[in-house]
């Protein structure tokens, strides 16, 4: 019983003794830079989100440029088709006159 009492007493004292240390350590949370993560590839969430936004903006700009390029190609092809249609109509008219 004496051993149990000593264990109970030390267990009761331990949380009280750890509590101020736990409170103190939670107030002193180190940042990623303080922990020596520089050069490890670690990024904070804020930096990662900013990078994602920049990547998304770059992707959007690239897509917009590609769409514009495709639009120009389609317009050129449409003009070429119109011209070919005129030539076909002219050929048909000339063939009718020749008969």
PDB file of C-alpha atoms in Angstrom:
ATOM      1  CA  UNK A   1       0.000   0.000   0.000  1.00  0.00           C
ATOM      2  CA  UNK A   2       2.856   2.360   0.645  1.00  0.00           C
ATOM      3  CA  UNK A   3       4.152   1.806  -2.905  1.00  0.00           C
ATOM      4  CA  UNK A   4       0.699   2.496  -4.327  1.00  0.00           C
ATOM      5  CA  UNK A   5       0.416   5.673  -2.284  1.00  0.00           C
ATOM      6  CA  UNK A   6       3.823   6.843  -3.503  1.00  0.00           C
ATOM      7  CA  UNK A   7       2.867   6.080  -7.124  1.00  0.00           C
ATOM      8  CA  UNK A   8      -0.463   7.858  -6.732  1.00  0.00           C
ATOM      9  CA  UNK A   9       1.224  10.840  -5.110  1.00  0.00           C
ATOM     10  CA  UNK A  10       3.926  11.112  -7.802  1.00  0.00           C
ATOM     11  CA  UNK A  11       1.285  10.721 -10.529  1.00  0.00           C
ATOM     12  CA  UNK A  12      -0.720  13.497  -8.930  1.00  0.00           C
ATOM     13  CA  UNK A  13       2.357  15.718  -8.779  1.00  0.00           C
ATOM     14  CA  UNK A  14       3.496  14.992 -12.338  1.00  0.00           C
ATOM     15  CA  UNK A  15       0.613  16.661 -14.173  1.00  0.00           C
ATOM     16  CA  UNK A  16       0.949  19.701 -11.953  1.00  0.00           C
ATOM     17  CA  UNK A  17       4.664  19.840 -12.612  1.00  0.00           C
ATOM     18  CA  UNK A  18       4.214  19.333 -16.361  1.00  0.00           C
ATOM     19  CA  UNK A  19       1.386  21.791 -16.714  1.00  0.00           C
ATOM     20  CA  UNK A  20       3.457  25.002 -16.432  1.00  0.00           C
ATOM     21  CA  UNK A  21       6.070  23.571 -18.785  1.00  0.00           C
ATOM     22  CA  UNK A  22       3.381  22.600 -21.273  1.00  0.00           C
ATOM     23  CA  UNK A  23       1.868  26.058 -21.072  1.00  0.00           C
ATOM     24  CA  UNK A  24       5.256  27.641 -21.515  1.00  0.00           C
ATOM     25  CA  UNK A  25       6.204  25.498 -24.526  1.00  0.00           C
ATOM     26  CA  UNK A  26       2.877  26.085 -26.283  1.00  0.00           C
ATOM     27  CA  UNK A  27       3.508  29.818 -26.116  1.00  0.00           C
ATOM     28  CA  UNK A  28       6.939  29.380 -27.679  1.00  0.00           C
ATOM     29  CA  UNK A  29       6.046  27.606 -30.899  1.00  0.00           C
ATOM     30  CA  UNK A  30       8.946  27.881 -33.325  1.00  0.00           C
ATOM     31  CA  UNK A  31       8.413  28.825 -36.942  1.00  0.00           C
ATOM     32  CA  UNK A  32       9.664  26.719 -39.850  1.00  0.00           C
ATOM     33  CA  UNK A  33      12.661  29.032 -40.313  1.00  0.00           C
ATOM     34  CA  UNK A  34      13.646  28.563 -36.661  1.00  0.00           C
ATOM     35  CA  UNK A  35      13.657  24.774 -37.001  1.00  0.00           C
ATOM     36  CA  UNK A  36      16.263  24.644 -39.759  1.00  0.00           C
ATOM     37  CA  UNK A  37      13.968  23.574 -42.601  1.00  0.00           C
ATOM     38  CA  UNK A  38      15.584  25.979 -45.039  1.00  0.00           C
ATOM     39  CA  UNK A  39      16.701  24.161 -48.152  1.00  0.00           C
ATOM     40  CA  UNK A  40      14.703  21.044 -47.258  1.00  0.00           C
ATOM     41  CA  UNK A  41      11.892  21.710 -49.722  1.00  0.00           C
ATOM     42  CA  UNK A  42       9.484  22.510 -46.904  1.00  0.00           C
ATOM     43  CA  UNK A  43       7.079  25.349 -47.660  1.00  0.00           C
ATOM     44  CA  UNK A  44       4.539  26.878 -45.355  1.00  0.00           C
ATOM     45  CA  UNK A  45       0.914  26.654 -46.438  1.00  0.00           C
ATOM     46  CA  UNK A  46       0.813  30.389 -47.202  1.00  0.00           C
ATOM     47  CA  UNK A  47       3.830  30.147 -49.524  1.00  0.00           C
ATOM     48  CA  UNK A  48       2.405  27.050 -51.195  1.00  0.00           C
ATOM     49  CA  UNK A  49      -0.963  28.723 -51.806  1.00  0.00           C
ATOM     50  CA  UNK A  50       0.762  31.797 -53.236  1.00  0.00           C
ATOM     51  CA  UNK A  51       2.745  29.529 -55.534  1.00  0.00           C
ATOM     52  CA  UNK A  52      -0.438  27.719 -56.566  1.00  0.00           C
ATOM     53  CA  UNK A  53      -2.068  31.054 -57.408  1.00  0.00           C
ATOM     54  CA  UNK A  54       0.925  32.125 -59.472  1.00  0.00           C
ATOM     55  CA  UNK A  55       0.911  28.777 -61.273  1.00  0.00           C
ATOM     56  CA  UNK A  56      -2.819  29.048 -61.917  1.00  0.00           C
ATOM     57  CA  UNK A  57      -2.356  32.574 -63.294  1.00  0.00           C
ATOM     58  CA  UNK A  58       0.445  31.370 -65.572  1.00  0.00           C
ATOM     59  CA  UNK A  59      -1.693  28.429 -66.726  1.00  0.00           C
ATOM     60  CA  UNK A  60      -4.605  30.782 -67.419  1.00  0.00           C
ATOM     61  CA  UNK A  61      -2.380  33.136 -69.424  1.00  0.00           C
ATOM     62  CA  UNK A  62      -0.979  30.221 -71.436  1.00  0.00           C
ATOM     63  CA  UNK A  63      -4.485  28.914 -72.141  1.00  0.00           C
ATOM     64  CA  UNK A  64      -5.703  32.368 -73.153  1.00  0.00           C
ATOM     65  CA  UNK A  65      -2.777  32.726 -75.573  1.00  0.00           C
ATOM     66  CA  UNK A  66      -3.471  29.281 -77.036  1.00  0.00           C
ATOM     67  CA  UNK A  67      -7.174  30.056 -77.474  1.00  0.00           C
ATOM     68  CA  UNK A  68      -6.292  33.314 -79.244  1.00  0.00           C
ATOM     69  CA  UNK A  69      -3.878  31.464 -81.531  1.00  0.00           C
ATOM     70  CA  UNK A  70      -6.513  28.850 -82.345  1.00  0.00           C
ATOM     71  CA  UNK A  71      -9.074  31.586 -83.017  1.00  0.00           C
ATOM     72  CA  UNK A  72      -6.722  33.181 -85.561  1.00  0.00           C
ATOM     73  CA  UNK A  73      -6.186  29.808 -87.275  1.00  0.00           C
ATOM     74  CA  UNK A  74      -9.933  29.149 -87.447  1.00  0.00           C
ATOM     75  CA  UNK A  75     -10.598  32.619 -88.890  1.00  0.00           C
ATOM     76  CA  UNK A  76      -7.902  32.087 -91.541  1.00  0.00           C
ATOM     77  CA  UNK A  77      -9.365  28.684 -92.426  1.00  0.00           C
ATOM     78  CA  UNK A  78     -12.864  30.167 -92.624  1.00  0.00           C
ATOM     79  CA  UNK A  79     -11.622  32.825 -95.038  1.00  0.00           C
ATOM     80  CA  UNK A  80      -9.890  30.155 -97.111  1.00  0.00           C
ATOM     81  CA  UNK A  81     -13.120  28.103 -97.248  1.00  0.00           C
ATOM     82  CA  UNK A  82     -15.094  31.188 -98.376  1.00  0.00           C
ATOM     83  CA  UNK A  83     -12.580  31.800-101.149  1.00  0.00           C
ATOM     84  CA  UNK A  84     -12.729  28.141-102.249  1.00  0.00           C
ATOM     85  CA  UNK A  85     -16.529  28.291-102.241  1.00  0.00           C
ATOM     86  CA  UNK A  86     -16.421  31.316-104.551  1.00  0.00           C
ATOM     87  CA  UNK A  87     -14.025  29.463-106.882  1.00  0.00           C
ATOM     88  CA  UNK A  88     -16.282  26.381-106.961  1.00  0.00           C
ATOM     89  CA  UNK A  89     -19.327  28.545-107.753  1.00  0.00           C
ATOM     90  CA  UNK A  90     -17.360  30.310-110.504  1.00  0.00           C
ATOM     91  CA  UNK A  91     -16.259  26.946-111.944  1.00  0.00           C
ATOM     92  CA  UNK A  92     -19.840  25.652-111.891  1.00  0.00           C
ATOM     93  CA  UNK A  93     -21.038  28.797-113.700  1.00  0.00           C
ATOM     94  CA  UNK A  94     -18.311  28.478-116.352  1.00  0.00           C
ATOM     95  CA  UNK A  95     -19.133  24.797-116.893  1.00  0.00           C
ATOM     96  CA  UNK A  96     -22.832  25.650-117.383  1.00  0.00           C
ATOM     97  CA  UNK A  97     -21.945  28.257-119.991  1.00  0.00           C
ATOM     98  CA  UNK A  98     -19.683  25.829-121.827  1.00  0.00           C
ATOM     99  CA  UNK A  99     -22.443  23.249-122.330  1.00  0.00           C
TER     100      UNK A  99
END
